[in-house]
XYZ file of C-alpha atoms in Angstrom:
484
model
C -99.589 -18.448 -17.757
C -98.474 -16.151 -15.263
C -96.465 -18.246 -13.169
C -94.564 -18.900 -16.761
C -94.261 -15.240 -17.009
C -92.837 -14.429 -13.624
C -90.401 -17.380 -13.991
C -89.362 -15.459 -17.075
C -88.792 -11.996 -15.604
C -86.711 -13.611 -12.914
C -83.910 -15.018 -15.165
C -82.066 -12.032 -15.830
C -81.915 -11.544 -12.003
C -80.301 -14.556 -11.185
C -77.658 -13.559 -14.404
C -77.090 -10.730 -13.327
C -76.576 -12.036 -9.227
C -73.785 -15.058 -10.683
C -72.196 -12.728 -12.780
C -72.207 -10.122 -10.086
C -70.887 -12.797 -7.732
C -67.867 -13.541 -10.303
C -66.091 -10.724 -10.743
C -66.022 -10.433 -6.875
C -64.747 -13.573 -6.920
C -62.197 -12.692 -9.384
C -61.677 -9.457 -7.726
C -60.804 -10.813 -4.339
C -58.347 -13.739 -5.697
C -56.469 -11.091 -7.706
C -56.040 -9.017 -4.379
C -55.148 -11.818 -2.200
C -52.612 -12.427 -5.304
C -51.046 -8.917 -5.118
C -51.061 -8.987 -1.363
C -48.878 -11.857 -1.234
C -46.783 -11.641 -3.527
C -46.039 -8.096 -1.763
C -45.365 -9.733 1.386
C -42.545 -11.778 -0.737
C -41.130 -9.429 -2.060
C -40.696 -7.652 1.262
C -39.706 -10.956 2.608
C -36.726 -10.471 0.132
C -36.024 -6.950 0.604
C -33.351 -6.894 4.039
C -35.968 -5.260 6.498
C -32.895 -2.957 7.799
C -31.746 -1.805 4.549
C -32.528 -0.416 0.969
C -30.093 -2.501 -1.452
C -30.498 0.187 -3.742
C -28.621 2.067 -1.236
C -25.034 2.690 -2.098
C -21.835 0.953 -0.448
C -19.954 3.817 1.142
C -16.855 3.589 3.152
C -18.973 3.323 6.508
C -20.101 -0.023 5.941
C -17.144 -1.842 5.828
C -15.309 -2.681 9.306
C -11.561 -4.014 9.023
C -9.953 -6.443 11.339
C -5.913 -6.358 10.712
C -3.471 -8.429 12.926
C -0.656 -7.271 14.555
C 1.671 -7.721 17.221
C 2.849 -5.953 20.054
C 6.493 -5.834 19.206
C 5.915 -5.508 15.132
C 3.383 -2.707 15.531
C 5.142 0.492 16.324
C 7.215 -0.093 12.851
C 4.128 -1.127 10.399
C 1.330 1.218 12.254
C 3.022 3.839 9.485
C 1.353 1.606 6.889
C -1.942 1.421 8.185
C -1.704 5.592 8.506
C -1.311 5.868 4.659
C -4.976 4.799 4.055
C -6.731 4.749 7.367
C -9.469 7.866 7.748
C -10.149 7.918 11.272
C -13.586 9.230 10.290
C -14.663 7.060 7.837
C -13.358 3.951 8.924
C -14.064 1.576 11.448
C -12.075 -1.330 12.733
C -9.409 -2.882 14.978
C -6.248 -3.959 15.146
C -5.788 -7.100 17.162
C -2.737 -7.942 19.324
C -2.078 -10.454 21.715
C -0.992 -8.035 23.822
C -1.224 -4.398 24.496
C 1.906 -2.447 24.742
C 2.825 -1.417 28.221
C 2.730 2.605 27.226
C -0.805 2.247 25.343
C -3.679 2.950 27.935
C -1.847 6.005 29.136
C -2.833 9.326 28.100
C 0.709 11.364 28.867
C 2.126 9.637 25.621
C 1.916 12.031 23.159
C 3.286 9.456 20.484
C 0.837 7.606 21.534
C -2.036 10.027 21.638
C -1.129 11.056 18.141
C -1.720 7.497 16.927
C -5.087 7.181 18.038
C -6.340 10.213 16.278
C -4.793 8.716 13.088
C -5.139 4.985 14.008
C -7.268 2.213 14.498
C -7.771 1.317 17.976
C -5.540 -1.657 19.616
C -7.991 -4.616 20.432
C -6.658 -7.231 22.401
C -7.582 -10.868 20.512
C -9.523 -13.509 22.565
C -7.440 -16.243 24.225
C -6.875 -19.232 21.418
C -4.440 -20.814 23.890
C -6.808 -24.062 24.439
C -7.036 -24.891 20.542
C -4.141 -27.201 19.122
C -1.091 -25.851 16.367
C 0.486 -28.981 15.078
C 2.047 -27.328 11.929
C 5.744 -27.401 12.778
C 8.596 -25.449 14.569
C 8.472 -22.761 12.312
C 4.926 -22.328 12.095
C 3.643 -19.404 14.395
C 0.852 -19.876 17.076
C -0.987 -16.642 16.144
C -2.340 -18.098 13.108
C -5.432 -19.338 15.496
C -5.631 -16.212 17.255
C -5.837 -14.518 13.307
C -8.298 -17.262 12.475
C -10.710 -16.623 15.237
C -10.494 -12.409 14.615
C -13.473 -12.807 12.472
C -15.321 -13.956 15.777
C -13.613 -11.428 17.645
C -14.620 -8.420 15.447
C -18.185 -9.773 14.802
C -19.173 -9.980 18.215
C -17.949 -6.489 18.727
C -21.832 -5.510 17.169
C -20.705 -3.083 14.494
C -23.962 -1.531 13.232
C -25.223 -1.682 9.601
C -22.068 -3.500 8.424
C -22.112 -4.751 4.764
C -18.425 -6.080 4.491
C -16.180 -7.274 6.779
C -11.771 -6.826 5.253
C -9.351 -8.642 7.002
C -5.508 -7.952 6.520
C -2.500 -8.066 8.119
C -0.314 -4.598 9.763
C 1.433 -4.680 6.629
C -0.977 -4.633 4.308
C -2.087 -1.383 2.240
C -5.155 -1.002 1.244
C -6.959 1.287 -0.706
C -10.236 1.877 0.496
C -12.130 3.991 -1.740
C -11.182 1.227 -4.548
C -12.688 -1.723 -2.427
C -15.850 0.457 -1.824
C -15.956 0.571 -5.085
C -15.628 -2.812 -6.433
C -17.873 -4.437 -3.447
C -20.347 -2.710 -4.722
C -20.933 -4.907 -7.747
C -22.162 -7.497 -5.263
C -25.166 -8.140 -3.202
C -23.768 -8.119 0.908
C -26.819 -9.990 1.819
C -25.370 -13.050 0.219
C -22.410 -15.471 1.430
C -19.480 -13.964 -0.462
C -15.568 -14.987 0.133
C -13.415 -12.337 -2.055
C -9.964 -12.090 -2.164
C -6.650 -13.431 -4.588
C -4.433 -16.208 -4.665
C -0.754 -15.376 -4.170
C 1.425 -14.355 -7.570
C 3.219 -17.521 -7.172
C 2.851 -20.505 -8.185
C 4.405 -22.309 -6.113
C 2.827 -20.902 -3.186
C -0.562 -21.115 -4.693
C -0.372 -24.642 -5.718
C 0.862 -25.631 -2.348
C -2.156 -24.280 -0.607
C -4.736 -23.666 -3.427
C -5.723 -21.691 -6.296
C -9.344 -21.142 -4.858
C -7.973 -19.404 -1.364
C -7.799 -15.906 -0.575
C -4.217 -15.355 0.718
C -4.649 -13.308 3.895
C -1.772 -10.888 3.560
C -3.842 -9.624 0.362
C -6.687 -9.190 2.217
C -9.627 -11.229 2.883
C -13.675 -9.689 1.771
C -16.212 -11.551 3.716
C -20.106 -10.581 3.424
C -21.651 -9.453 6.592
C -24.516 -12.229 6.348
C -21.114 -14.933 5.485
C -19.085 -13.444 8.571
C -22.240 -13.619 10.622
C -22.051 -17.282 9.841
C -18.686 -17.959 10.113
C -18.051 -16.683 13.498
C -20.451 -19.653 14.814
C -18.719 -22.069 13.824
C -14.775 -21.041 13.535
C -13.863 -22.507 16.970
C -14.615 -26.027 15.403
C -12.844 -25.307 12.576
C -9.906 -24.444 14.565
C -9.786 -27.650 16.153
C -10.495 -30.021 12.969
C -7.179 -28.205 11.354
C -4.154 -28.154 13.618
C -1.870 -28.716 10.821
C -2.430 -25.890 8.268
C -0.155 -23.152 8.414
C -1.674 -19.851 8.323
C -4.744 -18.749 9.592
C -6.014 -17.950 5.884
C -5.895 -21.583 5.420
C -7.892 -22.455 7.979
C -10.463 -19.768 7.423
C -10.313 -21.266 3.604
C -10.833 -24.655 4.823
C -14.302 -23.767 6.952
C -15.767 -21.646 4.711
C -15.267 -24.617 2.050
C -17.180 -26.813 4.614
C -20.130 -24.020 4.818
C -20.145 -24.333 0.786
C -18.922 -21.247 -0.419
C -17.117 -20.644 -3.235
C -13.808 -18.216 -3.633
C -14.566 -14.982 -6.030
C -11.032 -13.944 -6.996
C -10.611 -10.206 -7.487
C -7.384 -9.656 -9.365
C -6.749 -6.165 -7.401
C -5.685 -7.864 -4.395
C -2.037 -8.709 -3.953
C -0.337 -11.075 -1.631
C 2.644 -9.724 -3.221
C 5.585 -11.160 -1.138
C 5.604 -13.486 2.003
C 8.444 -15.701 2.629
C 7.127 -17.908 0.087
C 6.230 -15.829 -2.987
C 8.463 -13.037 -4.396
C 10.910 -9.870 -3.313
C 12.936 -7.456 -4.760
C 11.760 -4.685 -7.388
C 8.467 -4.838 -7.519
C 8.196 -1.870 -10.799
C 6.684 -5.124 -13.159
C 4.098 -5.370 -11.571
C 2.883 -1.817 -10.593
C 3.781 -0.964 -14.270
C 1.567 -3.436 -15.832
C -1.925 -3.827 -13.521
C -4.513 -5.605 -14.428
C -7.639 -3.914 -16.034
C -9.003 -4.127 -12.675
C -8.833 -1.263 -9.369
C -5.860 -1.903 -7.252
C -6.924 -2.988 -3.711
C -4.121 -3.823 -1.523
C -0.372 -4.067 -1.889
C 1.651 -7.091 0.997
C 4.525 -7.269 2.271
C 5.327 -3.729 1.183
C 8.589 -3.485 3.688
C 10.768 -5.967 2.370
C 10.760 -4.688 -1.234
C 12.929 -2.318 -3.026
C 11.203 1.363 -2.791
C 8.919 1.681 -5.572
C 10.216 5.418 -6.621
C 13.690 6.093 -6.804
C 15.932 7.993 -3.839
C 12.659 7.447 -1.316
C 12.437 5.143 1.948
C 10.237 2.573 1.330
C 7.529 4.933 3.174
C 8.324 8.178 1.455
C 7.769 6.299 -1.929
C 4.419 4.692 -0.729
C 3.056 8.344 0.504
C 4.023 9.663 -2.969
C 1.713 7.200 -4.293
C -0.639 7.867 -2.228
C -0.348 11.862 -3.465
C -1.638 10.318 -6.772
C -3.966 7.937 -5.054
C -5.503 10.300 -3.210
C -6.374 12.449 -6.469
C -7.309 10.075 -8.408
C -7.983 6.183 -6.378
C -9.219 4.643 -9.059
C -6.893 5.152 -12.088
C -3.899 4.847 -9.945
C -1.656 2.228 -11.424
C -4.170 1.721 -14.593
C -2.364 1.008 -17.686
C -2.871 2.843 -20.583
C -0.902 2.454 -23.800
C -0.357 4.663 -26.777
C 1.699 5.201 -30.323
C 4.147 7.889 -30.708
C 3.943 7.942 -34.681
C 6.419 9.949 -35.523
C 9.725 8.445 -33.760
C 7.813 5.571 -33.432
C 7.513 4.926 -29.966
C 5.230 2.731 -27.496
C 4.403 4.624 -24.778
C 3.141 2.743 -21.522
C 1.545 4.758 -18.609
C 1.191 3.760 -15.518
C -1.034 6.461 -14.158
C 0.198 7.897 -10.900
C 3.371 5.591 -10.967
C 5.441 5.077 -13.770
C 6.004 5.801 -17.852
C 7.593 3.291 -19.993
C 8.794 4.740 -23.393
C 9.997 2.125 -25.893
C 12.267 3.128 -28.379
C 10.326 0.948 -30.874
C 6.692 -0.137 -31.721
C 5.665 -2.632 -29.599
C 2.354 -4.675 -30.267
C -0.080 -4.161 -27.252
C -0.279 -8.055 -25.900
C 3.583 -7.791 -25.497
C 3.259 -4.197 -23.676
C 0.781 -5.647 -21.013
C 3.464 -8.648 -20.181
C 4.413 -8.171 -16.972
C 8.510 -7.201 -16.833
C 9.908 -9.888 -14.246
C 11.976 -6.845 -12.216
C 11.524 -9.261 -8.976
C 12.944 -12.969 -7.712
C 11.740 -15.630 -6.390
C 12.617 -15.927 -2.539
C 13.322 -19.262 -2.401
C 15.833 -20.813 -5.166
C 14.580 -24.535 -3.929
C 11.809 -25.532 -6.286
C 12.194 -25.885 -9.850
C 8.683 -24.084 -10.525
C 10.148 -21.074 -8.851
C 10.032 -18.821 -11.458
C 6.448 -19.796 -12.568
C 3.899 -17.055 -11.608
C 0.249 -17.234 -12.116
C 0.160 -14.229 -14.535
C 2.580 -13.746 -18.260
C 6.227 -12.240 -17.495
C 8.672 -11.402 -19.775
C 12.465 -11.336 -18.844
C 14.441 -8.430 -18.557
C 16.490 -7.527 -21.686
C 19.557 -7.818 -20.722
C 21.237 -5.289 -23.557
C 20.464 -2.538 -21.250
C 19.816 -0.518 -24.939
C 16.570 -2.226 -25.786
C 15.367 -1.498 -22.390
C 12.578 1.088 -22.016
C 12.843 4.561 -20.743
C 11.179 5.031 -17.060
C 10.060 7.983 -16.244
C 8.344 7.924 -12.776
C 5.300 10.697 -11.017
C 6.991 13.993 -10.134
C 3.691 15.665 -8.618
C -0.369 15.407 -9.372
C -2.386 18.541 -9.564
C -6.418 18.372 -9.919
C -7.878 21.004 -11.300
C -11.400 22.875 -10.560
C -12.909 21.614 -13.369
C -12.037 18.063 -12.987
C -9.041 17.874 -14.995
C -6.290 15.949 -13.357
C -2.453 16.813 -14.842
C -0.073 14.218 -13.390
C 3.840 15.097 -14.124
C 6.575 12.338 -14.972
C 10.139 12.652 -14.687
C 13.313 10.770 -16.633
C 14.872 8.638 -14.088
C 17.943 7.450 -15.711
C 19.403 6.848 -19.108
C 20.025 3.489 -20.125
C 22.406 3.844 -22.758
C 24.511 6.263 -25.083
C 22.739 5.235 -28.385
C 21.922 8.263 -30.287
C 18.454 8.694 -29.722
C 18.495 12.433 -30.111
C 14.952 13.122 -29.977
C 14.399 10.761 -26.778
C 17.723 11.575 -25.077
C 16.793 15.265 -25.171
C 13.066 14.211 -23.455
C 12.737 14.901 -20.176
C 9.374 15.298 -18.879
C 6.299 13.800 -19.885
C 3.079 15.647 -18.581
C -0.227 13.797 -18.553
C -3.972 15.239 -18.902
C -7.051 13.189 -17.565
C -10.068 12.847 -16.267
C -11.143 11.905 -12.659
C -12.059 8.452 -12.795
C -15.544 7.030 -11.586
C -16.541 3.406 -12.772
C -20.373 2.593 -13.204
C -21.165 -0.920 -12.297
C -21.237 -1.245 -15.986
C -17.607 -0.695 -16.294
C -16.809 -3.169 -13.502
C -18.297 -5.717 -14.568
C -16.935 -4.825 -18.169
C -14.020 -3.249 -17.731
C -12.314 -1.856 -20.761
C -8.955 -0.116 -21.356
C -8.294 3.367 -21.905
C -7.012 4.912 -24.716
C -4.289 7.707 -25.183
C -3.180 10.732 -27.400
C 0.164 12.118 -28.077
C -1.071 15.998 -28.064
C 1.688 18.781 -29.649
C 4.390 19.419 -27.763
C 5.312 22.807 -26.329
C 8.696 22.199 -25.804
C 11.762 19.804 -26.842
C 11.978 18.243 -23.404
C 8.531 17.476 -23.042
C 5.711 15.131 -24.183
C 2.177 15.699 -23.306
C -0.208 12.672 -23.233
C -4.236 12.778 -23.272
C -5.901 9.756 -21.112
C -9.285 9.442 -23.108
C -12.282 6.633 -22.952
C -11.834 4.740 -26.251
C -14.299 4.617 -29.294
C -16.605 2.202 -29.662
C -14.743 0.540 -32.819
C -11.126 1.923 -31.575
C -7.952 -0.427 -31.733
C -5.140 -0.011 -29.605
C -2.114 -0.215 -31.992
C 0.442 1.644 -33.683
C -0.960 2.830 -37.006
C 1.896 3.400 -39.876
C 1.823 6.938 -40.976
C 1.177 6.967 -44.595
């Protein structure tokens, strides 16, 4: 009887010691749980950098190739949008010019401050170029820069943009638009050239290096391993974007096309008048502009320099709206209105829907007359009319003014008249003045972009026209509404 009784007392002991003995249990899988799934996500993390952390200007280094003899002319390119301190890069020759490591140059002393330095390229002489008599041996020395400006140990690099001495770029637009992407992963950005030809020749999926190449830093990290051996496999492709195309295929990367980019006009795409395309941009920040000294001068009675630095006046106020198209109604006379912000306004004497606006006006040529696809471009065109009546007024940027509280007012001029129709009302415009906002894009509005919309505000005088650059409503059309 008492053994039964002391067996009795001792069962809620031995509860109380498993179910004690449980919840430790429990308790100690659900830290080693926590703890290591801690440890993966700071196995994820980069261990030198916060993600979260912005892209800024400082993190991308630029590699653009040059020549000795070609330099002195297209350095005054590179000065439009190089910041000597915010940017970091080289320009890589095959030589150094004779005057360059002296210090009584004043020329030369000048450049530096405004400049990136010279950097001569490593030696490609022992790697084969089997393209053909007109092909150019510097393609492998441009092939092998990414090698060349990786191994130069750049600290806390995100992006690594490669273009050419004749390439413009705007930086604070790539800054911008990189940062919808994640640098830690193998990314290949850049555009195909505008022509067809030229992109079905070498390929749709290639970033055309006069346009500018985007690699990741953890991609260019990569690639400079194993570049040499892709120099050899590919004697026979022409440029070195082809090349560098070609290997970073064979590492299994795909080509993300940004639309700002533009190869614009080597031998084999377009020249002449480039005002179609600078008049009607895609919804997208422009990035870089080739080629840019063997087309017409974008703004009338300028050098081809002069007009580039006034565009940079506007650029410089406002990067990211420069060349964004923005379209609006005139309801009274009627008129379609197309801004070009910081370039160019084209008035229309007539309403115009909006898909026939955006059409690109084909103000260039083709360079070569040879192929039968040579005036197929990979983006619409419409022909120029040739009644010079039913072409558009132009009126192109006069001056940009910001103001304290954020307001930008950006001033167009009348270039020319096209016809003596009497068009009193437009015949006696002059100006058109234009009222915005400084423009910041979310990562929202890159990866969504949407166009903006535009009011004709009451004038103050006959000669002018004053336009309002607005976000659109939600539900807002873009289209000439019929006064009732």
């Amino acid at each position: 009887m008492k053994s039964s009784n002391n067996s009795i007392q001792t069962q809620p002991l031995i509860k109380f010691i498993l179910i004690s003995s449980s919840i430790c249990a429990l308790c100690l899988m659900v830290s080693m749980l926590l703890l290591s799934t801690t440890k993966l996500l700071d196995l994820e993390s980069s261990p030198q950098e916060n993600v979260d952390a912005s892209t800024s200007l400082e993190h991308l280094v630029f590699g653009l190739g040059s020549g000795r003899t070609v330099w002195p002319k297209r350095k005054e390119y590179v000065k439009l949008y190089w910041k000597p301190q915010k940017m970091r890069g080289c320009v890589f020759v095959g030589s150094l010019p004779k005057d360059y490591q002296s210090n009584n140059n004043n020329n030369n002393t000048n450049d530096k401050s405004s400049l990136p330095p010279l950097c001569l390229a490593s030696n490609t002489s022992q790697f084969p170029y089997t393209w053909g008599p007109t092909g150019q041996l510097s393609a492998n020395r441009m092939t092998r820069m990414v090698k060349d400006l990786v191994e130069m140990n750049y600290s806390n690099v995100r992006w690594y943009v490669f273009g050419d001495d004749d390439t413009i770029f705007f930086p604070e637009n790539l800054v911008k638009t990189l940062s919808k992407y994640d640098h830690r992963l193998h990314y290949y950005l850049g555009a195909p050239s505008e022509s067809y030809p030229a992109a079905q020749n070498f390929s749709f999926a290639m970033a055309f290096g006069g346009g500018g190449i985007v690699m990741s830093s953890s991609l260019a990290q990569v690639l400079a391993k194993v570049v040499d051996s892709c120099i050899e496999r590919y004697p026979y492709l022409y440029g070195s974007d082809a090349r560098t195309y070609s290997c970073i295929t064979e590492l299994g990367v795909g080509f993300t096309k940004e639309p700002g980019f533009h190869q614009d006009f080597p031998e084999v795409d377009m020249v002449g008048n480039i005002f179609g395309l600078l008049a009607t941009h895609p919804l997208t920040p422009l990035l870089s502009l080739h080629h840019v000294d063997r087309t017409e001068p974008i703004f009338p009675n300028k050098t081809n320099i002069k007009a580039f630095q006034h565009l940079f006046e506007a650029a410089n106020a406002d990067s990211q709206r420069i060349v964004q198209q923005t379209v609006c109604y005139h309801k009274q006379f009627s008129w379609t209105i197309s801004i070009s912000w910081g370039y160019a306004i084209q008035v229309f004497q007539n309403h115009m829907p909006l898909p026939d606006v955006l059409r690109v006006p084909q103000t260039f040529r083709p360079w070569s007359e040879e192929t039968v696809l040579k005036d197929i471009y990979n983006f619409n065109t419409v022909p120029i009319q040739p009644d010079p009546c039913k072409r558009p007024i132009i009126f192109y940027l006069d001056n940009v003014s910001s103001m304290e509280d954020g307001a930008i007012i950006s001033n167009y001029r009348k270039s020319f008249q096209n016809c003596s129709y009497d068009m009193a009302s437009l015949n006696k415009l002059e100006v058109i003045k234009v009222f915005s906002k400084k423009l910041d894009l979310d990562i929202k509005q890159l990866l969504s972009p949407r166009r903006h919309c535009c009011d004709i505000l009451p004038s103050r005088a006959d000669d002018q026209l004053e336009v309002a650059i607005r976000e659109c409503k939600d539900e807002e059309l873009i289209f000439h509404a019929v006064a009732k």
